[in-house]
Coordinates of C-alpha atoms and ligand atoms in Angstrom, one line a residue:
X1 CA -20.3 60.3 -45.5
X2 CA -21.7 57.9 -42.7
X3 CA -19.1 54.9 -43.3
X4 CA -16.3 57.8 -44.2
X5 CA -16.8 58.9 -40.3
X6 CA -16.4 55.4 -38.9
X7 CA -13.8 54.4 -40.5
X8 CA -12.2 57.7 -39.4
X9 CA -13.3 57.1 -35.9
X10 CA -12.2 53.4 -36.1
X11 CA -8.7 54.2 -37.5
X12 CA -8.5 56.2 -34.4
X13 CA -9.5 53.9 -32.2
X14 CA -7.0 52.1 -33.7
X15 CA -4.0 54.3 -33.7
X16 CA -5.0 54.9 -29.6
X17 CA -6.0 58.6 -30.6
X18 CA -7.7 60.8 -27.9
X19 CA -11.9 61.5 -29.6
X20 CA -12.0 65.4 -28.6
X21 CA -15.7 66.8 -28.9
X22 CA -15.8 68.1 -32.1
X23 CA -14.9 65.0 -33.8
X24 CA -17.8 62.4 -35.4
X25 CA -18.2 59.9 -33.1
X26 CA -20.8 57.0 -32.9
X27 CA -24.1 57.7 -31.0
X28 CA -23.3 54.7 -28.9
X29 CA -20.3 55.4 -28.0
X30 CA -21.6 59.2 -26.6
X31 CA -24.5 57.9 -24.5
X32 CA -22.0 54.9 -23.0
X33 CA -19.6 58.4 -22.2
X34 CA -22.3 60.0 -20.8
X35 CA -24.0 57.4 -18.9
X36 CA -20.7 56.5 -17.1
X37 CA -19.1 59.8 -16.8
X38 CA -22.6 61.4 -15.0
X39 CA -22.5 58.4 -13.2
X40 CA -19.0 59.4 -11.4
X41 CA -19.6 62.9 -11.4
X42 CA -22.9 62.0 -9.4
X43 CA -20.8 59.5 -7.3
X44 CA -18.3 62.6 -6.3
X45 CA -21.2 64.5 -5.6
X46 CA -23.3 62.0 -3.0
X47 CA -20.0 60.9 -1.7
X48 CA -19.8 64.0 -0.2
X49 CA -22.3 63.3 2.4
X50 CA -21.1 60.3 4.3
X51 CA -17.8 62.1 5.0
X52 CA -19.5 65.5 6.2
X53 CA -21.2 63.9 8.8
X54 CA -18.0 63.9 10.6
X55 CA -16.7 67.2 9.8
X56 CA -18.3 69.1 13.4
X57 CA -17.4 66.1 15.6
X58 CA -13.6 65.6 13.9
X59 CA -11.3 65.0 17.3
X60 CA -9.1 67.6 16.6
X61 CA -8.8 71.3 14.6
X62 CA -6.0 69.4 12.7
X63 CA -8.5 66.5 11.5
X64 CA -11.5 68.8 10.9
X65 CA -9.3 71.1 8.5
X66 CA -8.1 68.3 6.5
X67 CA -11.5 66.7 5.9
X68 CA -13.2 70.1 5.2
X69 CA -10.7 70.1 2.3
X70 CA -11.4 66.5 1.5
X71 CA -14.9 66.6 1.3
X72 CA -14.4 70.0 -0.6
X73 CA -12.0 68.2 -3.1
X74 CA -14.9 66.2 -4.0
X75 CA -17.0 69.1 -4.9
X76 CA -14.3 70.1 -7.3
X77 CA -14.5 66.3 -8.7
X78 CA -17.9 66.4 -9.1
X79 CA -17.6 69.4 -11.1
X80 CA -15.1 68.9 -13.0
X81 CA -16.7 65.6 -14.7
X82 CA -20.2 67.8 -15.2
X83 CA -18.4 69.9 -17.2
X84 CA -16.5 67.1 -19.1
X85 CA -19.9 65.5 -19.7
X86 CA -21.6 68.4 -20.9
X87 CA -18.6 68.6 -23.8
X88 CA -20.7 65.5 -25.5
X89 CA -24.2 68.3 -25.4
X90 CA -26.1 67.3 -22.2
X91 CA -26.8 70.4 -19.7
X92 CA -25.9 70.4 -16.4
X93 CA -29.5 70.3 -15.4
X94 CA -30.6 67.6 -17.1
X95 CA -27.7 65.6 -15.2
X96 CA -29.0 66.6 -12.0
X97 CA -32.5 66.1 -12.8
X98 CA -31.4 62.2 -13.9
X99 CA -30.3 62.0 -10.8
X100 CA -32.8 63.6 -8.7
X101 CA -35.8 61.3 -9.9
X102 CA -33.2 58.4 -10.2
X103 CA -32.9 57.6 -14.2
X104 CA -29.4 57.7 -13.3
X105 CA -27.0 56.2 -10.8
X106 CA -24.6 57.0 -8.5
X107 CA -21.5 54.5 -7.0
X108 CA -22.8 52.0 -4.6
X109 CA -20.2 52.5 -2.1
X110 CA -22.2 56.2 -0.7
X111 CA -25.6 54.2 0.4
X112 CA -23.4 53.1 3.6
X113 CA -23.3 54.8 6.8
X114 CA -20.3 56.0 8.7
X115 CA -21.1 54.6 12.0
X116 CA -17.8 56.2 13.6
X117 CA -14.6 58.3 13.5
X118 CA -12.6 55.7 11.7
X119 CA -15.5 55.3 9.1
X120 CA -13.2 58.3 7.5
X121 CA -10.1 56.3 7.7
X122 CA -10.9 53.4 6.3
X123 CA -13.2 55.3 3.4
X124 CA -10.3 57.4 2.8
X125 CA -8.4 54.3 2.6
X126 CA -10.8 51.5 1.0
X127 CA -12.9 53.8 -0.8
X128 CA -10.4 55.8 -2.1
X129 CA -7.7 53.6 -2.7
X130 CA -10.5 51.4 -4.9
X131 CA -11.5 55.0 -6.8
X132 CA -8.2 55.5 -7.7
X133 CA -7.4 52.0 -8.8
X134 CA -10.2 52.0 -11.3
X135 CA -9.0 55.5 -12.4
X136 CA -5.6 55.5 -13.2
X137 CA -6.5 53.8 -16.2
X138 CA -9.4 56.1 -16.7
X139 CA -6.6 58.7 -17.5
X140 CA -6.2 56.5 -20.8
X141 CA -9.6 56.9 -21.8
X142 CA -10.1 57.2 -25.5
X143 CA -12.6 60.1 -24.8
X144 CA -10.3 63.4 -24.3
X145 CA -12.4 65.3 -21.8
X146 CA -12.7 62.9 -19.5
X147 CA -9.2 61.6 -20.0
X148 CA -7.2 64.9 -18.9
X149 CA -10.1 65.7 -16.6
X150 CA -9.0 62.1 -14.5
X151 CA -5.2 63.2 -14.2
X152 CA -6.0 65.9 -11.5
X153 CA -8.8 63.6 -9.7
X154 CA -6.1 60.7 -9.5
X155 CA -3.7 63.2 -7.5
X156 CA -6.1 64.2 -5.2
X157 CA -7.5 61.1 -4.8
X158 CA -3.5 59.5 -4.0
X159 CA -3.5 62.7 -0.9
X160 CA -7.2 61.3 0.1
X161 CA -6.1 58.0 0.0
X162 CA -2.9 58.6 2.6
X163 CA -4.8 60.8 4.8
X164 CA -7.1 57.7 5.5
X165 CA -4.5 55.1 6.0
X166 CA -2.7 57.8 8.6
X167 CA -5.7 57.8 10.2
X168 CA -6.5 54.3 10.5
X169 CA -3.1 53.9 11.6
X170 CA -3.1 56.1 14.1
X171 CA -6.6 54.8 15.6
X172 CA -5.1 51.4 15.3
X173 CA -1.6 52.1 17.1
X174 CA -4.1 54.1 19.5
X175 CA -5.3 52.7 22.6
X176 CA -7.2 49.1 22.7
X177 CA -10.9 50.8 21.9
X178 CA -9.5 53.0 19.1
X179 CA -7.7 49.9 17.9
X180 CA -11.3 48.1 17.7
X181 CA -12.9 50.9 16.4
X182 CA -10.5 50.9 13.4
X183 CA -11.2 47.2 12.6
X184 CA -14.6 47.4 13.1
X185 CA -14.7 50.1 10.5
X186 CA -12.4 47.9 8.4
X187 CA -15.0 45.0 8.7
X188 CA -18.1 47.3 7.7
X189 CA -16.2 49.0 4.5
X190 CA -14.2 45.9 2.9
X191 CA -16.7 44.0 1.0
X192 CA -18.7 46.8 -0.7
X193 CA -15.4 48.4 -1.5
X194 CA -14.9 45.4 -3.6
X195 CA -18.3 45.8 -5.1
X196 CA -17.5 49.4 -6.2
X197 CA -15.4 47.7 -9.1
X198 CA -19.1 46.6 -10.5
X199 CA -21.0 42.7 -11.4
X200 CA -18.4 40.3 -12.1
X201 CA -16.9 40.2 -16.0
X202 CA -19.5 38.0 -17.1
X203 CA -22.3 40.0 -15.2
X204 CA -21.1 43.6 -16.8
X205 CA -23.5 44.4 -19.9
X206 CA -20.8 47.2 -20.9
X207 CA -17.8 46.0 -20.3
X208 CA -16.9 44.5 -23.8
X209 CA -18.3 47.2 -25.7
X210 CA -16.6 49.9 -23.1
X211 CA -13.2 48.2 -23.5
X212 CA -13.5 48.0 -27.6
X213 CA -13.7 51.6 -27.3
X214 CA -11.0 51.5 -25.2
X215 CA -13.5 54.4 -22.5
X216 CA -12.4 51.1 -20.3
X217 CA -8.9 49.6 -20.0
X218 CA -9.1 46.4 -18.0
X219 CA -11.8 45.1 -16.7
X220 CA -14.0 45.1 -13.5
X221 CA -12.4 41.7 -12.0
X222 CA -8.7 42.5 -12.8
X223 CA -9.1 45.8 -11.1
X224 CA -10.8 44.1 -7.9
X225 CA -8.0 41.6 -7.9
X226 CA -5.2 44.7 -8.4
X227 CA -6.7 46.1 -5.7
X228 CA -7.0 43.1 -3.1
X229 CA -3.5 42.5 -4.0
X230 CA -2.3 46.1 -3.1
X231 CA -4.3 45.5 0.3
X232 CA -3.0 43.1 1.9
X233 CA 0.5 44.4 2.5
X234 CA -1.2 47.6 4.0
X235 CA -3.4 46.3 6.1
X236 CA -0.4 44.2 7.6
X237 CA 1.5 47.4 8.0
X238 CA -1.4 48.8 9.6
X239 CA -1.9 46.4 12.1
X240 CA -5.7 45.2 10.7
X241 CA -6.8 42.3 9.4
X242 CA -9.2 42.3 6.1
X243 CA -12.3 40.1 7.2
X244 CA -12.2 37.2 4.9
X245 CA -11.1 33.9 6.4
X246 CA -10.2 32.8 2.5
X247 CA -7.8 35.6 1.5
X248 CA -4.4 34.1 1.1
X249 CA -2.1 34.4 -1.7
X250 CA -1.6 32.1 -4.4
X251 CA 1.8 31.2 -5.8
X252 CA 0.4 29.8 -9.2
X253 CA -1.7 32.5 -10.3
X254 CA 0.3 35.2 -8.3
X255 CA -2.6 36.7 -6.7
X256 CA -4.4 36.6 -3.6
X257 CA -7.3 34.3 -3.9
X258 CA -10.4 35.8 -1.9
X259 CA -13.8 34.6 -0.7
X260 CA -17.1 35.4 -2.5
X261 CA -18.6 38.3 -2.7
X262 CA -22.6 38.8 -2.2
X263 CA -23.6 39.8 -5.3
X264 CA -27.3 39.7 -3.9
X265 CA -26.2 42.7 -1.7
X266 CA -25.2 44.8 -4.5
X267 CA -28.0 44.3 -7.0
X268 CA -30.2 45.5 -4.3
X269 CA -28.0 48.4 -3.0
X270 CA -28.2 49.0 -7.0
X271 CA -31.9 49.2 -7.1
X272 CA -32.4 51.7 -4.1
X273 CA -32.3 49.2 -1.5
X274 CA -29.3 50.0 0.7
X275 CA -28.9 51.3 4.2
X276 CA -28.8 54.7 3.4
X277 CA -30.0 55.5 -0.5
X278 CA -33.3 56.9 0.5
X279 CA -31.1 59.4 3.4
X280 CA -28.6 59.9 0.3
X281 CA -31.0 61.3 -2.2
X282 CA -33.2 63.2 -0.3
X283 CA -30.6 65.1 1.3
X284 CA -29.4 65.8 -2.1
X285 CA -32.3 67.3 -3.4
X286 CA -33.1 69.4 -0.4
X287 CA -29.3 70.6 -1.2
X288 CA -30.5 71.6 -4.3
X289 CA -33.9 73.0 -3.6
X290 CA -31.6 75.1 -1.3
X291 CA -29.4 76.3 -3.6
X292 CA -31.9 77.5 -6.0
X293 CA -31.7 81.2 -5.0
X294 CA -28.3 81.2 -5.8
X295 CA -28.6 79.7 -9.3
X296 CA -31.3 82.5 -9.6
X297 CA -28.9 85.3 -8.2
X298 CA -26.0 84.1 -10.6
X299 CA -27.8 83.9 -13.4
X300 CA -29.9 87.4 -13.0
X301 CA -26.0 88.8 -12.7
X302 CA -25.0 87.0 -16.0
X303 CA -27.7 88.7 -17.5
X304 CA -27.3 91.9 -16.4
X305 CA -23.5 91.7 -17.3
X306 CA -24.3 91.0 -20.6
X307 CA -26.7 93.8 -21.1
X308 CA -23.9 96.0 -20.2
X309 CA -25.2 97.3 -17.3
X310 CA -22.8 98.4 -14.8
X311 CA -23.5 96.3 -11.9
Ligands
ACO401 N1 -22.3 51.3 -8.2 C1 -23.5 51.6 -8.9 N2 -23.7 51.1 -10.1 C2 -22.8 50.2 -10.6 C3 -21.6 49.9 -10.0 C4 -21.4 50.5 -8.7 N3 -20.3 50.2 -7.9 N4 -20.9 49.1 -10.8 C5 -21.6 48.9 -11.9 N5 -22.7 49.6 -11.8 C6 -23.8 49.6 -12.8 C7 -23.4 50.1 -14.1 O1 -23.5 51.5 -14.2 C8 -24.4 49.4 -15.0 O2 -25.7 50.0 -14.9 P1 -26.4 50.8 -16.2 O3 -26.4 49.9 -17.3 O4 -27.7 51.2 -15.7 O5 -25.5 52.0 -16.4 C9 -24.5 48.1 -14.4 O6 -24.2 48.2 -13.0 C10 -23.7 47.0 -15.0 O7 -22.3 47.2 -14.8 P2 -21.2 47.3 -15.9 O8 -21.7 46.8 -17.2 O9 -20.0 46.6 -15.4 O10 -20.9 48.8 -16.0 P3 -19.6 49.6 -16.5 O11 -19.0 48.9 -17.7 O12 -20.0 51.0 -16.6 O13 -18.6 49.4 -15.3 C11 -17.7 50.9 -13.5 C12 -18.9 50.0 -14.0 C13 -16.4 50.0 -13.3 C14 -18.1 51.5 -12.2 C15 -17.4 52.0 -14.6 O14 -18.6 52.6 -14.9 C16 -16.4 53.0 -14.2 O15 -15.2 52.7 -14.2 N6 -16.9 54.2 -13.8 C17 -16.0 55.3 -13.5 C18 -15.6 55.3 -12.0 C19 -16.7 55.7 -11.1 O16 -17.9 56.0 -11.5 N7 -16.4 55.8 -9.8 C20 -17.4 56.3 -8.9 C21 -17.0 55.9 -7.5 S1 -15.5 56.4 -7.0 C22 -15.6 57.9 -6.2 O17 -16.4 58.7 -6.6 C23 -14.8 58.2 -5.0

């Protein structure tokens, strides 16, 4: 029955069939799902933070309303992808717990402070535009769930995405210290917005395996270079120069050839060591400690629902 279920699941594979989750699937291929689906659901959750920050000193009611719904957006994201996740049988719980005592990771990207204003532009812009590079294809995703669950995150993410660069260009068509404040953010956000695409190809332990199963569908070098190629234009348009004297475009390969990044710096963002991971995951579980009594309260009414008491 064991080799009838693979071949089954290989012929689909095959065929480009969505895996829903009552179909046989190979252990493997449900703990790669689950480690890289908790993962971006974490992400959504942490990125939270370095956006709030700004939400009580936004410069204007306009700005504050539309990154309160930003920042809330993310909560949705976040919870949308738990609940895909927990379609392949982890609990919600355990999720959190992995990422509570760090057995499971979050994106890089969140252990960076925003130092100013435009930090919210240019995350909107850089940070976003990078998430939603690497998850258009996502909406392709041989695993159903997570698939469909991708389509609504990409459309939010697109409005997230404009709401930054209309910031940045309004900071940078501003007056000469907004202007500086929008490249100085810029400078600061770039490169690890390039590391958010993961370790180079031959660096990336899943990517073979991931794009076999077609969970991936190009890999983590020709989504950087997509997205360094969709750059430069708009940082032209906006007035801002991306801070890397080697970027220029090149007519044979028909890309923009760019400098190296410092892999150094990721590996240790990736081990805890970044400006802000320690900030990140306390807050989170003080947010979570925090919330506890309302777990408690939800569940106590769930229970009392289903006992049929009126209440
Ligand atoms: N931040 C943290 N960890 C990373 C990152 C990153 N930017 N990139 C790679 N890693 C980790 C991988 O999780 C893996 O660690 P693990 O073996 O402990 O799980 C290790 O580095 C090696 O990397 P790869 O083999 O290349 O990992 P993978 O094939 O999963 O590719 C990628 C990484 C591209 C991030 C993939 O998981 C993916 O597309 N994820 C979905 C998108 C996502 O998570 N986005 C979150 C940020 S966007 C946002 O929330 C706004």
């Amino acid at each position: 029955a064991a080799s009838t279920h693979q071949a089954r699941f290989d012929a689909a594979m095959a065929a480009d069939e969505r895996i829903e989750p009552r179909d046989w699937m190979p252990d493997d291929y449900r703990a790669s799902l689950v480690r890289q689906m908790a993962q971006h659901a974490h992400s959504e959750i942490i990125g939270m933070q370095p956006e709030a920050n700004w939400i009580t000193r936004a410069p204007s009611l306009r700005r504050k309303a539309i990154l309160m719904a930003k920042v809330q957006d993310e909560a949705g994201h976040g919870l949308y992808l738990y609940s895909a996740t927990e379609t392949l049988g982890v609990g919600r719980d355990e999720l959190l717990d992995k990422l509570h005592s760090g057995r499971q990771k979050y994106s890089s990207i969140f252990n960076y402070p925003t130092l100013t204003w435009a930090d919210v532009g240019a995350i909107g812009w850089l940070v976003d535009g990078a998430a939603i590079t690497n998850q258009v294809p996502l909406c392709r995703c041989s695993y159903g769930p997570y698939a469909r669950a991708m389509v609504r995150i990409c459309k939010e993410e697109s409005f997230h995405q404009r709401q930054g660069y209309e910031l940045l260009l309004a900071l940078s068509q501003g007056t000469p210290a907004q202007h500086e404040m929008a490249q100085d953010a810029v400078d600061r956000w770039w490169w690890p917005s390039l590391m958010m695409f993961g370790p180079p190809d031959d660096a990336s332990a899943h990517s073979a395996q991931s794009m076999a199963w077609k969970i991936k569908r190009h890999s983590n070098d020709e989504l950087r270079q997509r997205f360094v190629d969709i750059c430069v234009p708009q940082a032209e348009a906006l007035g801002l120069t991306l801070p890397d004297p080697d970027l220029r475009w090149n007519e044979e390969r028909g890309h923009h050839d760019f400098g190296a990044i410092d892999w150094d710096e990721f590996w240790q963002v990736l081990k805890g060591n970044g400006p802000c991971n320690e900030q990140r995951i306390t807050q989170r579980r003080k947010a979570h400690e925090d919330g506890a009594w309302v777990r408690e309260a939800a569940a106590a009414h769930a229970a009392k629902r289903a006992s049929g008491r009126p209440g």
